Each structure stands twice: as structure tokens, then as C-alpha cells.
Amino acid sequence: MELDPLLLSRIQFAFVVSFHAIFPVFTIGLASYIAVLEALGFKTGNPVWLKLSGFWTKVFAVVFGMGVVSGIVMSFQFGTNWSNFAQATANFLGPVLSYEVITAFFLEAAFLGVLLFGRNKVPAGVHLFAAIMVATGTFISSFWILSANSWMQTPAGFELINGVFHVTSWSEAIFNPSFPYRFMHMGLASFLTGSFVVAGVSAWYILRGREVEANRKALSMCLWLILFIAPAQLVVGDFHGLSTLEHQPTKVAAMEGNWETSSNVPLLLFAIPDQEAQTNHFEIGIPSLASMILTHEWDGVVPGLKDVPREEQPPVAIVFWSFRIMVGIGTLMILVGLTGLALRRGGRYFQSTWFLQVLRVMSIAPFIAVLTGWFVTEVGRAPWLVYGIMDQAAAVTPSLTGGMALFTLIGYIVVYALVFSAGVYYLMRVLYVGLEDQDDEEHEADRPARPLSAAHVPFEYGEDKHRNPAKQGGH
Amino acid sequence: MELFDLPLIWAFIIGFGIIMYVLMDGFDLGVGILFPFAPSEGDRDTMMNSVAPVWDGNETWLVLGGAGLLAAFPMVYTIFLPALYIGVFLLLAGLIFRGVAFEFRFKARTSRYLWNWAFAGGSTIASFAQGAVVGAYIQGFNTVDGVYVGGALDWLTPFTVLTGLGMLAGYSLLGSTWLIMKTEGRLQEWAYRITLPLLAAVLIVFGIISVWTPFVDDLVRERWFSNLTVIWVLPVLTLLCAFQIFRSVRNRFEGMPFVATMGLFITTYLGLVVSRWPYVVPPEYTLWDAASAYGSQMFLLLGTLLVVPIVITYTAWTYWVFRGKVRAGEGYH
């Protein structure tokens, strides 16, 4: 069998990016949450806030560490597997990625140490400032990354000279047409991810009767946030969709599973897209609703996949189903927010075992939503890498062989599997030990300013003083 | 209007970034290479603690180097990375294992030996890969129209294996002299003991490389044996630094061996730069050929001039905070 370096490079990039993406989307939301907790603690003097902040900072440290390590690989992938792409786009992407390093990485590095280890070393106000700076750094980082990604989706502010992009307007290129929507969509997704993870973990602690008072406070905050952010995400997502319709109609056609350009297009709830036959099987849909949603008119015209040649269509089934999973989870999130509101009076949700269990399960939902959302936007622009200008085949490294691409693909999978199963396992341990383990404060100051060291939970089971989880139920 | 010779300015900035990375991550990689040979497990704790607070920041210079190359000299980025494909993978895998070992080793009990190996193995592989990159750079690349057209393992030659080993020896020397400065007692004794043999190894490998390099490449030979005799000051300075290491170890100075080793690296680095200047992708392309658009270099230069001084200030501050000796049993963990 002939190994295809293009296909293997695509799999490799998808693997590395998907793996990396789940860490920052969580840390961005969590950093803001920690900043809010620090601010509340600073303002009210109530130690509960600082207890919560201390615990979630530990979780943050572990996740941030894994995000950084997996991110280093990303910055070299453009060169190793996509060198033609790197060569063509360097005039824009090079400065943008460099700005990310010098404005975000170093800001985070500078203040993360103070946040993790400085509580007893610097005044409370400085510590709060550090928390805000770390949160700001994560947003600056996502600003540059999403600008780069959006530019590849909706390129602007450039001219092509001999196949190389030259920037003619930095403001148009950085603030390209899809950037504002994508940036907002990801920002809200980060807040939702942070909220659902904190809510799920807090619910789990409440179910086990551990640190109930603090965890109730955390859960209450998260449910308020979910109540407002989940519907807001729906609105932003709608605007994002309209922008996509304008600039990437084929992607929207794939999301809707719509083959022929026509009016009164139904919203498909279920279908099996058949790219071979260029049609769908087993369609179930609501008449005219897709036209209504996309054009805000019942008989609005929705573009079809057949508008472009077969070889310029993205893999329809992946986009179609990823989009439905993402929207489905988004709808569940809105329901969770509303249920939380309905159960709020008298704090009934603290007693409602089934609701707490739902929250527990929902804590992984945002990660699935984020991943499927990325599939929609990334797979949906296939076969383009720079939309309408450079396709994937033209972007791949010319000297790359299938054997090399396969070797490194397997290599990265093995390395990530080993290293990150250890990381995730350790994270579970931190969660398991929980808020009670807030001792050792006096040693905090002696620990190095590095992410994972902030969490000082032993690596193996059975060596700490905590109870067997089985004996803990029934509180 | 091109007011400034921006490619030249960027060559200095990136050249500065590379030597910053080599010196700073060099000593903590060196500590990792020396790790398995330490006298005891307790000494390994101390060794790791001596670099634990700063290695993160040290490694950030590598990321900056990657992004900076893409921004200022995209041709270097898009020829080096495909040409060194397998080597880059080994480098990244090594750095990942090593980075995670830093975090988990202190929490592990029964699995500690695994993290020891991850730390030492990751450091060794990453260091060797970096040395091989230098060798591959001296060797040159097989390109057509600014695109790499060679094979996956063209970089792997006896010469690059030698430069890889040279880097291992050099980083070990940086590591051992760092330990002399940062530790005391038995561990410092051990560091003193291994420094001179390491120095000998470095001089032997560097010597072979220096003799070999002119034969690898005509341009290098011409550069060193033409009328540009002033550059011979660099090997002379290198030897003076080596002598200074020897003398200061004999005299039991604590800081000087590390400083002199940094001097050794800087003069060797300048020697390498002089050999190849102004070719950044030998044998064909100069730094002006490889540069990105003027506007892109200018756009990034403005931010760099503004922000990087702040970054350096912070870095210096971190080293200040963690100054002084690291003692056994009172580590940071």
C-alpha cells in the first residue's frame, strides 16, 4: 500500500491540534474564574473564596502545564509537515505567532509564578493583580491564535506576489471578516467549559458531602453564568453562521447537508449524507427552517454543495454530524441553565441528586462541543487551507514521504499517550484529594515557579491520608 | 522605502536569541545528561532543584526562536524543519518527556526511577538533536528554488553525529560547572571531579570538528585561510576560556568555571557564525535571500523592541529570586 504523506499529515495535524485544543479552552475560562474568586476574596475577606481559588489554581496549574507542552509541538508542525504553506504565509503568520509569544507567553510566565506561589510572598493586591494578568494573558494568546486561524478561513488585507502573501493592511488582516465572531464564539466556549467543569466537580463534592458550603457557592456562581452565557452563545453562533454563509457558503452547505442551491430548505434533524451519490439518505427535517435560520426568510436561498466541483467539497458527513453534536450539546447547556434557575429558589438544586448527577456528566460535554465545533470549522473548509487560495495538497512539505509522516504520527501518538495519561491520572488525584488538602501553606513559598509543582498531591494512590472513596458515600 | 537593513537587524536579534537559548537551556539540559551518573538519589534531587525554577523560562526562548524564524527568515524555517524532520521529532519528544519528568518525579515514589530515565533520556536526546542541527547547518542543504528536496535522513552523517556528541559534551560541561556554582559538599566535589575530563572531551570533539569543518565545505576553508586573519582571535579566545576553566577548577573557584564555559560557548558560536556568514541556508542562500517582506519584519520589530527588554528584565529577576546555593533536603518541592 502506498502511504500518502498528505493524508497522514492531515491526520497528524488533526490529532495534535485536537489534543492541544482541549487544554487552552479550559484554562482560558478557569483563569478568569480564578481571577473572579481572588477579587471576591480580596473585597469581602471571606476565606471561602480564597480556599476555592487555591484549589482551582492547582487544577489550573496541571492543565496549563499539559497545554504548554502539547503547544510546543504545534509551533513546529507548520514547518515540518506544511512547509509550502509556511513559506507562502510567513509574512502574516510569522509576526502574528511571534506576537503571541512575546505578548502572551511571557506575560503568563511572569505572573503565573506569582499566582501559584506568591500568596505569602506578595501583598494581596499584587496577588489579585497577578491573577488578572494571567487571565488577560490567556485571552491575548487566543486573540492572536484565532486571528491567525480566522485569516486562513477568511483571508484579507494581502496581495499575492509569486504565490507568496504580502500584507497590505495589518488591521484588515488581523481583524479579518470572520475573526470577531470566531473570537467571541471561542471566548464564550471557554467560559462555558470552565463553568461546566467547575459545576460538575462541585456537584460531585456536594454529592459526597465534602466541603459543601464552599462548593455550593461555586456551583451557584457557575449556574448563573451558564444561564446567561449558554443562550448568548446561541446568538453569537448564529452571527458566526451568517458570516460563514457570506464567506464560506460551501461550509454552510455541508453543515446543513444541502446539495442543491434552493429556497425553502428544510432543517435536517437526521440524514446520512452520501458524497458518492451527492445526496442524502433517510432525511428527516423541519420544512423551510434552515432557510429561516440562515436567511431570516422562509423562502430564503441556501447554497448547495453542488455549487462547487466534487473535489472542492469538504467531507460532508463529518461536518454535518459534528455540527449537530455541537448544537445538541449547546441546547442541553441552555436546558441545564434553565433547570438550575427553576431549582434555585430555596437552593433546591443542592438537594436534587438527579440534577447534581446531570451536572457531573455534563462536565465533559463542553470538551465534546469544542472539538466538534473545531471539526465543523476546520474540516468544513477542506480542501482549502487558505480559503479559496491555497489547498491542502499545495501546502504540504514537498520532501515529505509517507513513511516519515507515518513514523512521526505514531511517535506523537505514543508520546502523548504515555505523558498525558500520566497527567490526566494525576489531575484525577488532585480532584479526588479536593479542597480539604489546603495545608502545606508554609512550604508554598519555597516551591519553584512552575505550573505543575503548585499541586503537591502524591502521584500514586494509597500514600496519602485520604479516605477510600467507597467509604465516603452516605454523607 | 527601505530605510534600514532589516534582515541584518533581525539576524542579530535571532542570533542573540539562539545564544541565549543555548546558554540557558544548555546548562539545564546538561544537568539532565549528567543525571544518571550522580553519586546518589538525594544528589539527584538537589541537581533537579538547582534548575527547576528556571528551566521553563529557558525553554521559552526556543519557542520564540521558532516563531521568530518563521516571521523574519521563513526560508530558514521551511528548509531546516523538513530537512531535519526526524531530528525535530526526536528533539520535541525529548523535551516533552523531560518537561513532564520535572513535574512528576517529585510526586512519584515507586515510579520515580521511570521519571529519572525520562529526565535523563529526554535531556540527552534533545541535546544530541540540537548538536546534529548545528552539524547539518554546517553541512548545508540540498535545495531547488528555495525548497528542500533531499531525503529524510540526509542530515544524519558521521559529521552530524560528531557535532551531536560535541553538543552533549558541551552541555554536560555547562551542567557540571553550573553545579559547582549552585551546590556544595559531596555533590560539588563530584562536579569538580568530572569537570576537567568533560573539558578534555569537549576540546577533543571541538578540535576534530574544527579540523573537519574546512574539509566539509570550501567556503569555510576559504574564510579561515584567506587574508581575513583577524578572525583567528576567536579560536585563541576559545582556548583562553578553556585554560580559564582548567585554572579556576584547580583553584576551586565556584563561579568562574561556569562563566568561562559560557565564554567558551560564545566564542565557538561566533566562530561558527563567522565561518558561514552571511549564509543562513548554506550553501546557497544568504540572510537577505531568506528574509520575509520588509513590512512584516518592521511590524514585528516594533513590538520586539518594546517587549523583549521587559522579558529580559523579568528573566533576570527570576534568577535573582532563586540565587544562592541549593542545599540537599531543602529543595523547592
Short mmCIF file of N, CA and C in Angstrom, two decimals, chain A residues 237-354:
data_model
loop_
_atom_site.label_atom_id
_atom_site.label_comp_id
_atom_site.label_asym_id
_atom_site.label_seq_id
_atom_site.Cartn_x
_atom_site.Cartn_y
_atom_site.Cartn_z
N GLY A 237 -23.29 32.26 17.97
CA GLY A 237 -23.14 31.18 16.99
C GLY A 237 -23.94 31.47 15.73
N ASP A 238 -25.13 32.06 15.92
CA ASP A 238 -25.97 32.42 14.78
C ASP A 238 -25.28 33.47 13.91
N PHE A 239 -24.72 34.51 14.55
CA PHE A 239 -23.98 35.53 13.80
C PHE A 239 -22.78 34.93 13.07
N HIS A 240 -22.09 34.03 13.79
CA HIS A 240 -20.93 33.36 13.20
C HIS A 240 -21.37 32.59 11.96
N GLY A 241 -22.55 31.93 12.07
CA GLY A 241 -23.08 31.17 10.93
C GLY A 241 -23.39 32.07 9.75
N LEU A 242 -23.96 33.26 10.03
CA LEU A 242 -24.27 34.19 8.95
C LEU A 242 -23.00 34.67 8.26
N SER A 243 -21.95 34.92 9.07
CA SER A 243 -20.67 35.32 8.50
C SER A 243 -20.10 34.19 7.63
N THR A 244 -20.25 32.95 8.10
CA THR A 244 -19.76 31.81 7.33
C THR A 244 -20.54 31.68 6.02
N LEU A 245 -21.85 31.92 6.11
CA LEU A 245 -22.68 31.85 4.90
C LEU A 245 -22.18 32.85 3.85
N GLU A 246 -21.77 34.02 4.32
CA GLU A 246 -21.31 35.04 3.39
C GLU A 246 -19.96 34.68 2.77
N HIS A 247 -19.03 34.16 3.61
CA HIS A 247 -17.67 33.98 3.14
C HIS A 247 -17.33 32.53 2.75
N GLN A 248 -17.99 31.56 3.35
CA GLN A 248 -17.69 30.16 3.08
C GLN A 248 -18.99 29.38 2.85
N PRO A 249 -19.72 29.71 1.78
CA PRO A 249 -21.03 29.09 1.58
C PRO A 249 -20.97 27.56 1.51
N THR A 250 -19.88 27.02 0.97
CA THR A 250 -19.80 25.56 0.85
C THR A 250 -19.77 24.90 2.23
N LYS A 251 -19.11 25.57 3.17
CA LYS A 251 -19.07 25.01 4.53
C LYS A 251 -20.48 24.95 5.12
N VAL A 252 -21.25 26.03 4.92
CA VAL A 252 -22.62 26.05 5.43
C VAL A 252 -23.45 24.96 4.75
N ALA A 253 -23.25 24.79 3.44
CA ALA A 253 -23.98 23.73 2.73
C ALA A 253 -23.68 22.37 3.34
N ALA A 254 -22.41 22.14 3.73
CA ALA A 254 -22.05 20.86 4.35
C ALA A 254 -22.67 20.73 5.73
N MET A 255 -22.69 21.85 6.49
CA MET A 255 -23.30 21.81 7.82
C MET A 255 -24.78 21.46 7.72
N GLU A 256 -25.45 22.01 6.67
CA GLU A 256 -26.89 21.75 6.51
C GLU A 256 -27.17 20.46 5.76
N GLY A 257 -26.13 19.87 5.16
CA GLY A 257 -26.35 18.69 4.33
C GLY A 257 -27.20 19.02 3.12
N ASN A 258 -26.98 20.22 2.56
CA ASN A 258 -27.79 20.71 1.45
C ASN A 258 -27.02 20.59 0.14
N TRP A 259 -27.55 19.81 -0.80
CA TRP A 259 -26.80 19.55 -2.04
C TRP A 259 -27.12 20.55 -3.14
N GLU A 260 -28.42 20.89 -3.27
CA GLU A 260 -28.82 21.80 -4.35
C GLU A 260 -29.08 23.19 -3.79
N THR A 261 -28.59 24.22 -4.45
CA THR A 261 -28.95 25.58 -4.06
C THR A 261 -30.44 25.78 -4.30
N SER A 262 -31.18 26.15 -3.25
CA SER A 262 -32.62 26.28 -3.41
C SER A 262 -33.21 27.11 -2.28
N SER A 263 -34.51 27.44 -2.41
CA SER A 263 -35.19 28.14 -1.33
C SER A 263 -36.00 27.13 -0.52
N ASN A 264 -36.62 27.60 0.57
CA ASN A 264 -37.41 26.73 1.45
C ASN A 264 -36.67 25.45 1.85
N VAL A 265 -35.41 25.64 2.25
CA VAL A 265 -34.59 24.47 2.59
C VAL A 265 -34.96 24.00 4.00
N PRO A 266 -35.22 22.70 4.17
CA PRO A 266 -35.58 22.20 5.50
C PRO A 266 -34.37 22.11 6.42
N LEU A 267 -34.64 22.20 7.73
CA LEU A 267 -33.58 21.95 8.70
C LEU A 267 -33.54 20.45 8.97
N LEU A 268 -32.46 19.81 8.57
CA LEU A 268 -32.38 18.35 8.71
C LEU A 268 -32.03 17.98 10.14
N LEU A 269 -32.86 17.14 10.73
CA LEU A 269 -32.55 16.63 12.07
C LEU A 269 -31.74 15.36 11.95
N PHE A 270 -32.04 14.58 10.93
CA PHE A 270 -31.30 13.35 10.71
C PHE A 270 -31.14 13.15 9.21
N ALA A 271 -29.98 12.65 8.82
CA ALA A 271 -29.76 12.29 7.43
C ALA A 271 -28.44 11.56 7.35
N ILE A 272 -28.29 10.74 6.33
CA ILE A 272 -26.99 10.11 6.09
C ILE A 272 -26.48 10.64 4.76
N PRO A 273 -25.57 11.64 4.83
CA PRO A 273 -25.06 12.21 3.59
C PRO A 273 -24.25 11.18 2.82
N ASP A 274 -24.49 11.13 1.52
CA ASP A 274 -23.78 10.18 0.65
C ASP A 274 -23.02 10.98 -0.39
N GLN A 275 -21.71 11.16 -0.13
CA GLN A 275 -20.93 12.03 -1.00
C GLN A 275 -20.75 11.41 -2.39
N GLU A 276 -20.70 10.07 -2.44
CA GLU A 276 -20.58 9.39 -3.72
C GLU A 276 -21.74 9.77 -4.64
N ALA A 277 -22.95 9.59 -4.09
CA ALA A 277 -24.16 9.83 -4.89
C ALA A 277 -24.58 11.29 -4.88
N GLN A 278 -23.86 12.12 -4.07
CA GLN A 278 -24.18 13.55 -3.96
C GLN A 278 -25.64 13.76 -3.52
N THR A 279 -26.04 12.98 -2.51
CA THR A 279 -27.39 13.15 -1.98
C THR A 279 -27.44 12.63 -0.54
N ASN A 280 -28.59 12.79 0.12
CA ASN A 280 -28.76 12.27 1.47
C ASN A 280 -29.70 11.08 1.47
N HIS A 281 -29.53 10.19 2.44
CA HIS A 281 -30.49 9.11 2.67
C HIS A 281 -31.19 9.36 4.00
N PHE A 282 -32.40 8.82 4.09
CA PHE A 282 -33.16 8.85 5.36
C PHE A 282 -33.28 10.25 5.95
N GLU A 283 -33.61 11.24 5.13
CA GLU A 283 -33.73 12.60 5.63
C GLU A 283 -34.96 12.78 6.52
N ILE A 284 -34.75 13.40 7.67
CA ILE A 284 -35.88 13.86 8.48
C ILE A 284 -35.62 15.32 8.79
N GLY A 285 -36.55 16.19 8.41
CA GLY A 285 -36.27 17.60 8.60
C GLY A 285 -37.52 18.41 8.85
N ILE A 286 -37.31 19.65 9.30
CA ILE A 286 -38.42 20.58 9.51
C ILE A 286 -38.46 21.51 8.30
N PRO A 287 -39.55 21.53 7.56
CA PRO A 287 -39.60 22.27 6.31
C PRO A 287 -39.23 23.74 6.47
N SER A 288 -38.44 24.25 5.57
CA SER A 288 -38.10 25.68 5.44
C SER A 288 -37.31 26.27 6.62
N LEU A 289 -37.05 25.49 7.64
CA LEU A 289 -36.45 26.09 8.83
C LEU A 289 -35.00 26.50 8.60
N ALA A 290 -34.25 25.73 7.82
CA ALA A 290 -32.86 26.11 7.55
C ALA A 290 -32.82 27.44 6.81
N SER A 291 -33.73 27.62 5.84
CA SER A 291 -33.80 28.91 5.15
C SER A 291 -34.07 30.03 6.13
N MET A 292 -35.02 29.77 7.06
CA MET A 292 -35.39 30.79 8.04
C MET A 292 -34.19 31.15 8.93
N ILE A 293 -33.52 30.14 9.42
CA ILE A 293 -32.40 30.40 10.35
C ILE A 293 -31.27 31.13 9.64
N LEU A 294 -30.95 30.70 8.43
CA LEU A 294 -29.77 31.24 7.76
C LEU A 294 -30.03 32.57 7.07
N THR A 295 -31.25 32.76 6.54
CA THR A 295 -31.51 34.00 5.79
C THR A 295 -32.56 34.86 6.45
N HIS A 296 -33.18 34.32 7.53
CA HIS A 296 -34.24 35.00 8.25
C HIS A 296 -35.46 35.24 7.34
N GLU A 297 -35.59 34.41 6.31
CA GLU A 297 -36.79 34.41 5.46
C GLU A 297 -37.16 32.97 5.14
N TRP A 298 -38.46 32.68 5.17
CA TRP A 298 -38.87 31.28 4.96
C TRP A 298 -38.46 30.73 3.60
N ASP A 299 -38.48 31.63 2.59
CA ASP A 299 -38.13 31.13 1.25
C ASP A 299 -36.74 31.59 0.84
N GLY A 300 -35.88 31.88 1.84
CA GLY A 300 -34.52 32.32 1.53
C GLY A 300 -33.73 31.22 0.82
N VAL A 301 -32.79 31.66 -0.02
CA VAL A 301 -31.99 30.71 -0.80
C VAL A 301 -30.75 30.29 0.00
N VAL A 302 -30.59 28.98 0.14
CA VAL A 302 -29.44 28.43 0.84
C VAL A 302 -28.54 27.76 -0.20
N PRO A 303 -27.22 28.05 -0.14
CA PRO A 303 -26.33 27.47 -1.14
C PRO A 303 -26.25 25.95 -1.00
N GLY A 304 -25.93 25.29 -2.11
CA GLY A 304 -25.81 23.84 -2.10
C GLY A 304 -24.40 23.39 -2.38
N LEU A 305 -24.10 22.17 -1.98
CA LEU A 305 -22.75 21.63 -2.17
C LEU A 305 -22.40 21.51 -3.64
N LYS A 306 -23.42 21.27 -4.48
CA LYS A 306 -23.13 21.05 -5.89
C LYS A 306 -22.71 22.32 -6.62
N ASP A 307 -22.75 23.48 -5.87
CA ASP A 307 -22.27 24.72 -6.49
C ASP A 307 -20.78 24.64 -6.82
N VAL A 308 -20.07 23.80 -6.10
CA VAL A 308 -18.64 23.68 -6.37
C VAL A 308 -18.36 22.26 -6.89
N PRO A 309 -17.26 22.09 -7.64
CA PRO A 309 -16.94 20.75 -8.15
C PRO A 309 -16.76 19.76 -7.01
N ARG A 310 -17.02 18.52 -7.29
CA ARG A 310 -16.92 17.43 -6.32
C ARG A 310 -15.62 17.50 -5.50
N GLU A 311 -14.50 17.80 -6.16
CA GLU A 311 -13.21 17.77 -5.46
C GLU A 311 -13.00 19.00 -4.57
N GLU A 312 -13.90 19.98 -4.65
CA GLU A 312 -13.77 21.13 -3.75
C GLU A 312 -14.76 21.07 -2.59
N GLN A 313 -15.47 19.94 -2.48
CA GLN A 313 -16.40 19.78 -1.36
C GLN A 313 -15.67 19.19 -0.16
N PRO A 314 -16.00 19.67 1.03
CA PRO A 314 -15.42 19.05 2.23
C PRO A 314 -16.05 17.68 2.48
N PRO A 315 -15.46 16.85 3.36
CA PRO A 315 -16.09 15.58 3.75
C PRO A 315 -17.41 15.89 4.46
N VAL A 316 -18.52 15.72 3.76
CA VAL A 316 -19.80 16.26 4.24
C VAL A 316 -20.26 15.61 5.54
N ALA A 317 -20.17 14.28 5.62
CA ALA A 317 -20.72 13.59 6.79
C ALA A 317 -20.09 14.08 8.10
N ILE A 318 -18.76 14.29 8.08
CA ILE A 318 -18.08 14.72 9.32
C ILE A 318 -18.60 16.09 9.75
N VAL A 319 -18.69 17.00 8.77
CA VAL A 319 -19.14 18.36 9.08
C VAL A 319 -20.60 18.33 9.55
N PHE A 320 -21.43 17.60 8.81
CA PHE A 320 -22.86 17.51 9.10
C PHE A 320 -23.10 17.00 10.52
N TRP A 321 -22.45 15.91 10.87
CA TRP A 321 -22.71 15.31 12.19
C TRP A 321 -22.03 16.06 13.33
N SER A 322 -20.81 16.56 13.08
CA SER A 322 -20.14 17.35 14.12
C SER A 322 -20.99 18.56 14.48
N PHE A 323 -21.55 19.20 13.45
CA PHE A 323 -22.37 20.38 13.69
C PHE A 323 -23.58 20.03 14.55
N ARG A 324 -24.21 18.88 14.26
CA ARG A 324 -25.38 18.50 15.05
C ARG A 324 -25.04 18.17 16.49
N ILE A 325 -23.89 17.54 16.69
CA ILE A 325 -23.48 17.23 18.07
C ILE A 325 -23.22 18.53 18.83
N MET A 326 -22.50 19.45 18.18
CA MET A 326 -22.21 20.72 18.84
C MET A 326 -23.49 21.47 19.22
N VAL A 327 -24.40 21.59 18.26
CA VAL A 327 -25.64 22.31 18.54
C VAL A 327 -26.46 21.58 19.60
N GLY A 328 -26.48 20.24 19.53
CA GLY A 328 -27.22 19.45 20.51
C GLY A 328 -26.71 19.71 21.92
N ILE A 329 -25.39 19.71 22.07
CA ILE A 329 -24.81 19.97 23.39
C ILE A 329 -25.11 21.40 23.83
N GLY A 330 -25.04 22.33 22.88
CA GLY A 330 -25.38 23.72 23.21
C GLY A 330 -26.80 23.83 23.75
N THR A 331 -27.72 23.10 23.12
CA THR A 331 -29.11 23.12 23.57
C THR A 331 -29.23 22.53 24.98
N LEU A 332 -28.52 21.42 25.21
CA LEU A 332 -28.53 20.84 26.56
C LEU A 332 -28.01 21.84 27.59
N MET A 333 -27.00 22.59 27.20
CA MET A 333 -26.43 23.57 28.14
C MET A 333 -27.46 24.63 28.51
N ILE A 334 -28.23 25.08 27.52
CA ILE A 334 -29.28 26.07 27.82
C ILE A 334 -30.30 25.45 28.77
N LEU A 335 -30.67 24.18 28.53
CA LEU A 335 -31.62 23.50 29.40
C LEU A 335 -31.09 23.40 30.82
N VAL A 336 -29.79 23.08 30.95
CA VAL A 336 -29.20 23.00 32.29
C VAL A 336 -29.31 24.35 32.99
N GLY A 337 -29.01 25.43 32.25
CA GLY A 337 -29.11 26.77 32.83
C GLY A 337 -30.53 27.06 33.32
N LEU A 338 -31.52 26.72 32.50
CA LEU A 338 -32.92 26.99 32.87
C LEU A 338 -33.36 26.12 34.04
N THR A 339 -32.95 24.84 34.02
CA THR A 339 -33.30 23.95 35.13
C THR A 339 -32.70 24.47 36.43
N GLY A 340 -31.46 24.94 36.33
CA GLY A 340 -30.81 25.50 37.51
C GLY A 340 -31.60 26.67 38.07
N LEU A 341 -32.12 27.50 37.17
CA LEU A 341 -32.92 28.65 37.60
C LEU A 341 -34.21 28.18 38.27
N ALA A 342 -34.84 27.17 37.64
CA ALA A 342 -36.11 26.66 38.19
C ALA A 342 -35.91 26.06 39.58
N LEU A 343 -34.76 25.45 39.80
CA LEU A 343 -34.50 24.80 41.09
C LEU A 343 -33.82 25.73 42.09
N ARG A 344 -33.63 26.99 41.67
CA ARG A 344 -32.81 27.86 42.51
C ARG A 344 -33.49 28.26 43.82
N ARG A 345 -34.81 28.51 43.76
CA ARG A 345 -35.46 29.01 44.96
C ARG A 345 -35.28 28.04 46.14
N GLY A 346 -34.76 28.58 47.21
CA GLY A 346 -34.54 27.75 48.40
C GLY A 346 -33.36 26.79 48.23
N GLY A 347 -32.57 27.00 47.19
CA GLY A 347 -31.39 26.15 46.99
C GLY A 347 -31.74 24.70 46.75
N ARG A 348 -32.85 24.45 46.01
CA ARG A 348 -33.28 23.06 45.86
C ARG A 348 -32.31 22.22 45.05
N TYR A 349 -31.51 22.90 44.20
CA TYR A 349 -30.62 22.08 43.39
C TYR A 349 -29.51 21.42 44.21
N PHE A 350 -29.28 21.93 45.43
CA PHE A 350 -28.28 21.26 46.26
C PHE A 350 -28.79 19.92 46.77
N GLN A 351 -30.14 19.81 46.85
CA GLN A 351 -30.72 18.55 47.33
C GLN A 351 -31.06 17.59 46.18
N SER A 352 -31.19 18.17 44.99
CA SER A 352 -31.66 17.37 43.87
C SER A 352 -30.55 16.47 43.34
N THR A 353 -30.57 15.21 43.79
CA THR A 353 -29.49 14.28 43.42
C THR A 353 -29.40 14.12 41.90
N TRP A 354 -30.56 14.00 41.26
CA TRP A 354 -30.50 13.76 39.81
C TRP A 354 -29.89 14.93 39.08
#
